[in-house]
């Protein structure tokens, strides 16, 4: 069973097939722009593709720049520039507001909630960038392979998401901008029938929501 993790204040935020998580504690700016965005969690990819669970405020002064009519903002421009300059691939999730899913995953060793060495550097660099951004919220989704019991993997997925959250906070990313969710073994990205596939599934995925 998927479980929402409470961060800072009230809980809730979730997401599509292999992302999202949540909590209703938000920055004042985010609350003004998206009053209901983090109040109700979408339960699947369809909810994200047709995101009627989030309501955006009309921004007449902003220019439209997204493929789905999302508003192009300074925060979006700066985030996009950072990702391109650092070679971090991403995809823009369709919706009324900007949600960017990073293709780069944070990986873990078997049974461990400690970020693997190969993911530490780029995560630290991303955290340093995000610490200076007031308009970007971070959604962390923790996943496991199918080694061990379902109960163990549910807990481990939560711990992996929390581990990444702590890494971000340790690099001065405001806690109220971070949301987590553990998915256990339920949303594999690869097959669990090989060691390579299991390694692929021991991961945390990041989605960045441009709030302003």
C-alpha positions as a printed NumPy array, in Angstrom:
array([[  0.   ,   0.   ,   0.   ],
       [  1.385,   3.408,  -0.959],
       [  1.872,   5.769,   1.938],
       [  2.139,   9.532,   1.962],
       [  4.959,  10.956,   4.058],
       [  4.347,  14.046,   6.17 ],
       [  7.028,  16.715,   5.742],
       [  7.065,  19.776,   7.912],
       [  3.298,  20.261,   8.189],
       [  0.216,  18.53 ,   6.72 ],
       [  0.758,  15.631,   4.285],
       [ -0.181,  15.185,   0.728],
       [  1.16 ,  15.106,  -2.757],
       [  1.467,  12.114,  -4.994],
       [  1.931,  11.351,  -8.608],
       [  2.02 ,   9.384, -11.699],
       [  3.149,   5.924, -12.445],
       [  6.716,   6.392, -11.247],
       [  6.799,   9.713,  -9.453],
       [  5.306,  12.073,  -7.054],
       [  4.573,  12.377,  -3.43 ],
       [  3.249,  14.961,  -1.211],
       [  2.312,  17.18 ,   1.612],
       [  0.213,  20.293,   1.938],
       [  2.84 ,  22.411,   3.651],
       [  3.943,  24.967,   1.092],
       [  5.697,  28.273,   0.743],
       [  3.464,  31.336,   0.824],
       [  4.099,  31.95 ,  -2.859],
       [  3.122,  28.432,  -3.848],
       [ -0.039,  28.637,  -1.755],
       [ -1.125,  31.795,  -3.539],
       [ -0.487,  30.425,  -7.01 ],
       [ -1.701,  26.867,  -6.547],
       [ -4.166,  26.923,  -3.644],
       [ -5.338,  23.348,  -4.147],
       [ -2.407,  21.766,  -5.941],
       [ -1.043,  19.795,  -3.015],
       [ -4.321,  19.214,  -1.221],
       [ -5.444,  16.199,  -3.254],
       [ -3.075,  13.541,  -4.51 ],
       [ -3.493,  12.113,  -8.021],
       [ -3.53 ,   8.324,  -8.034],
       [ -2.064,   7.538, -11.414],
       [ -0.623,   8.728, -14.735],
       [ -4.099,   9.61 , -15.972],
       [ -4.581,  12.057, -13.11 ],
       [ -1.355,  13.805, -14.021],
       [ -2.176,  13.917, -17.712],
       [ -5.557,  15.414, -16.847],
       [ -4.577,  17.309, -13.761],
       [ -7.9  ,  18.606, -12.489],
       [ -6.589,  18.125,  -8.941],
       [ -4.449,  21.269,  -9.274],
       [ -5.791,  24.74 ,  -9.96 ],
       [ -3.539,  27.449, -11.341],
       [ -4.152,  31.124, -10.888],
       [ -4.421,  33.205, -14.045],
       [ -1.152,  35.042, -14.67 ],
       [ -1.935,  37.668, -17.285],
       [  1.545,  39.165, -17.177],
       [  3.365,  35.911, -17.926],
       [  4.058,  34.656, -21.421],
       [  2.952,  31.227, -22.545],
       [  5.844,  28.96 , -23.42 ],
       [  4.942,  25.328, -22.757],
       [  3.569,  22.716, -25.171],
       [  0.375,  22.576, -23.13 ],
       [  0.09 ,  26.32 , -22.612],
       [  1.994,  26.389, -19.309],
       [  3.24 ,  29.81 , -18.29 ],
       [  6.895,  30.437, -19.01 ],
       [  8.419,  31.991, -15.9  ],
       [ 11.852,  33.017, -14.734],
       [ 12.045,  29.982, -12.443],
       [ 11.281,  27.676, -15.351],
       [ 13.897,  29.379, -17.542],
       [ 16.554,  29.098, -14.835],
       [ 15.731,  25.456, -14.088],
       [ 15.75 ,  24.496, -17.758],
       [ 19.096,  26.234, -18.286],
       [ 20.592,  24.437, -15.28 ],
       [ 19.417,  21.007, -16.419],
       [ 20.692,  21.493, -19.965],
       [ 24.062,  22.855, -18.856],
       [ 24.577,  19.912, -16.477],
       [ 23.478,  17.241, -18.915],
       [ 20.44 ,  16.16 , -16.875],
       [ 17.769,  14.761, -19.183],
       [ 14.153,  15.421, -18.296],
       [ 10.635,  15.288, -19.622],
       [  7.846,  17.803, -19.221],
       [  4.729,  16.154, -17.82 ],
       [  1.563,  17.421, -19.54 ],
       [ -0.665,  19.537, -17.359],
       [ -1.778,  23.052, -16.558],
       [  1.392,  23.84 , -14.63 ],
       [  5.031,  22.901, -15.116],
       [  6.104,  19.508, -13.772],
       [  9.533,  18.287, -14.863],
       [ 10.45 ,  14.647, -14.311],
       [ 14.197,  13.978, -14.226],
       [ 15.333,  10.93 , -16.185],
       [ 18.442,  10.715, -14.018],
       [ 17.685,   8.427, -11.059],
       [ 19.242,   8.288,  -7.596],
       [ 20.377,   4.718,  -6.957],
       [ 20.935,   2.549,  -3.867],
       [ 22.629,  -0.715,  -2.941],
       [ 20.546,  -3.753,  -2.018],
       [ 18.702,  -3.23 ,   1.272],
       [ 20.289,   0.196,   1.77 ],
       [ 18.743,   3.63 ,   2.185],
       [ 22.087,   5.35 ,   1.657],
       [ 22.519,   7.116,  -1.678],
       [ 24.956,   5.171,  -3.875],
       [ 28.306,   6.84 ,  -4.57 ],
       [ 27.496,   7.326,  -8.24 ],
       [ 24.508,   9.53 ,  -7.393],
       [ 25.975,  11.649,  -4.598],
       [ 27.751,  14.267,  -6.708],
       [ 24.974,  15.2  ,  -9.12 ],
       [ 22.39 ,  15.208,  -6.32 ],
       [ 24.578,  17.577,  -4.31 ],
       [ 24.965,  19.875,  -7.317],
       [ 21.229,  19.889,  -7.959],
       [ 20.563,  20.645,  -4.288],
       [ 22.951,  23.584,  -4.411],
       [ 21.019,  25.011,  -7.349],
       [ 17.621,  24.42 ,  -5.757],
       [ 18.693,  26.098,  -2.525],
       [ 18.672,  29.425,  -4.402],
       [ 15.286,  28.824,  -6.035],
       [ 12.123,  30.029,  -4.344],
       [  9.783,  28.891,  -7.099],
       [ 10.604,  25.184,  -7.462],
       [  9.136,  22.417,  -5.296],
       [ 10.736,  18.966,  -5.184],
       [  8.767,  15.708,  -5.228],
       [ 10.685,  12.575,  -4.193],
       [  9.456,   9.074,  -5.018],
       [ 11.215,   6.112,  -3.364],
       [ 11.247,   2.643,  -4.982],
       [ 12.728,  -0.821,  -4.333],
       [ 13.281,  -4.077,  -6.189],
       [ 11.311,  -7.165,  -5.127],
       [ 13.988,  -8.596,  -2.832],
       [ 12.525,  -9.222,   0.641],
       [  8.976,  -8.887,   1.912],
       [  6.424,  -6.353,   0.765],
       [  6.344,  -4.815,   4.251],
       [ 10.123,  -4.453,   4.283],
       [ 10.154,  -2.869,   0.836],
       [  7.386,  -0.41 ,   1.726],
       [  9.476,   0.782,   4.658],
       [ 12.699,   0.819,   2.629],
       [ 11.127,   2.931,  -0.131],
       [ 10.04 ,   5.469,   2.494],
       [ 13.527,   5.525,   3.986],
       [ 15.129,   6.08 ,   0.586],
       [ 12.877,   9.041,  -0.102],
       [ 13.648,  10.423,   3.362],
       [ 17.374,   9.943,   2.764],
       [ 17.245,  12.093,  -0.353],
       [ 15.13 ,  14.665,   1.479],
       [ 17.772,  14.904,   4.201],
       [ 20.475,  15.333,   1.558],
       [ 18.565,  18.234,   0.026],
       [ 17.908,  19.871,   3.388],
       [ 21.581,  19.418,   4.253],
       [ 22.353,  21.498,   1.168],
       [ 19.981,  24.282,   2.299],
       [ 16.921,  23.386,   0.231],
       [ 13.943,  24.609,   2.343],
       [ 12.108,  21.712,   3.961],
       [  8.692,  23.146,   3.113],
       [  9.514,  22.811,  -0.6  ],
       [ 10.113,  19.042,  -0.385],
       [  7.514,  16.269,  -0.615],
       [  8.113,  12.513,  -0.417],
       [  6.318,   9.286,  -1.135],
       [  7.36 ,   5.641,  -0.922],
       [  6.164,   3.204,  -3.6  ],
       [  7.795,   0.014,  -2.359],
       [  8.247,  -2.612,  -5.085],
       [  4.953,  -1.782,  -6.82 ],
       [  6.217,   0.444,  -9.66 ],
       [  9.291,  -1.234, -11.19 ],
       [ 11.115,   0.622, -13.941],
       [ 12.878,  -2.556, -15.1  ],
       [ 12.462,  -6.308, -14.783],
       [ 13.207,  -7.874, -11.409],
       [ 14.329, -11.107, -13.059],
       [ 17.948,  -9.955, -13.49 ],
       [ 20.501,  -8.317, -11.222],
       [ 20.738,  -5.395, -13.631],
       [ 16.982,  -4.934, -13.506],
       [ 16.937,  -5.07 ,  -9.707],
       [ 19.654,  -2.405,  -9.569],
       [ 17.554,  -0.26 , -11.908],
       [ 14.564,  -0.575,  -9.57 ],
       [ 16.457,   0.43 ,  -6.405],
       [ 15.967,   4.105,  -7.004],
       [ 14.526,   7.472,  -6.084],
       [ 12.952,   9.596,  -8.766],
       [ 12.679,  13.376,  -8.675],
       [  9.976,  15.577, -10.125],
       [ 10.345,  19.356,  -9.979],
       [  7.228,  21.524,  -9.86 ],
       [  7.709,  25.105, -11.003],
       [  5.491,  27.071,  -8.651],
       [  6.293,  30.55 ,  -9.893]])
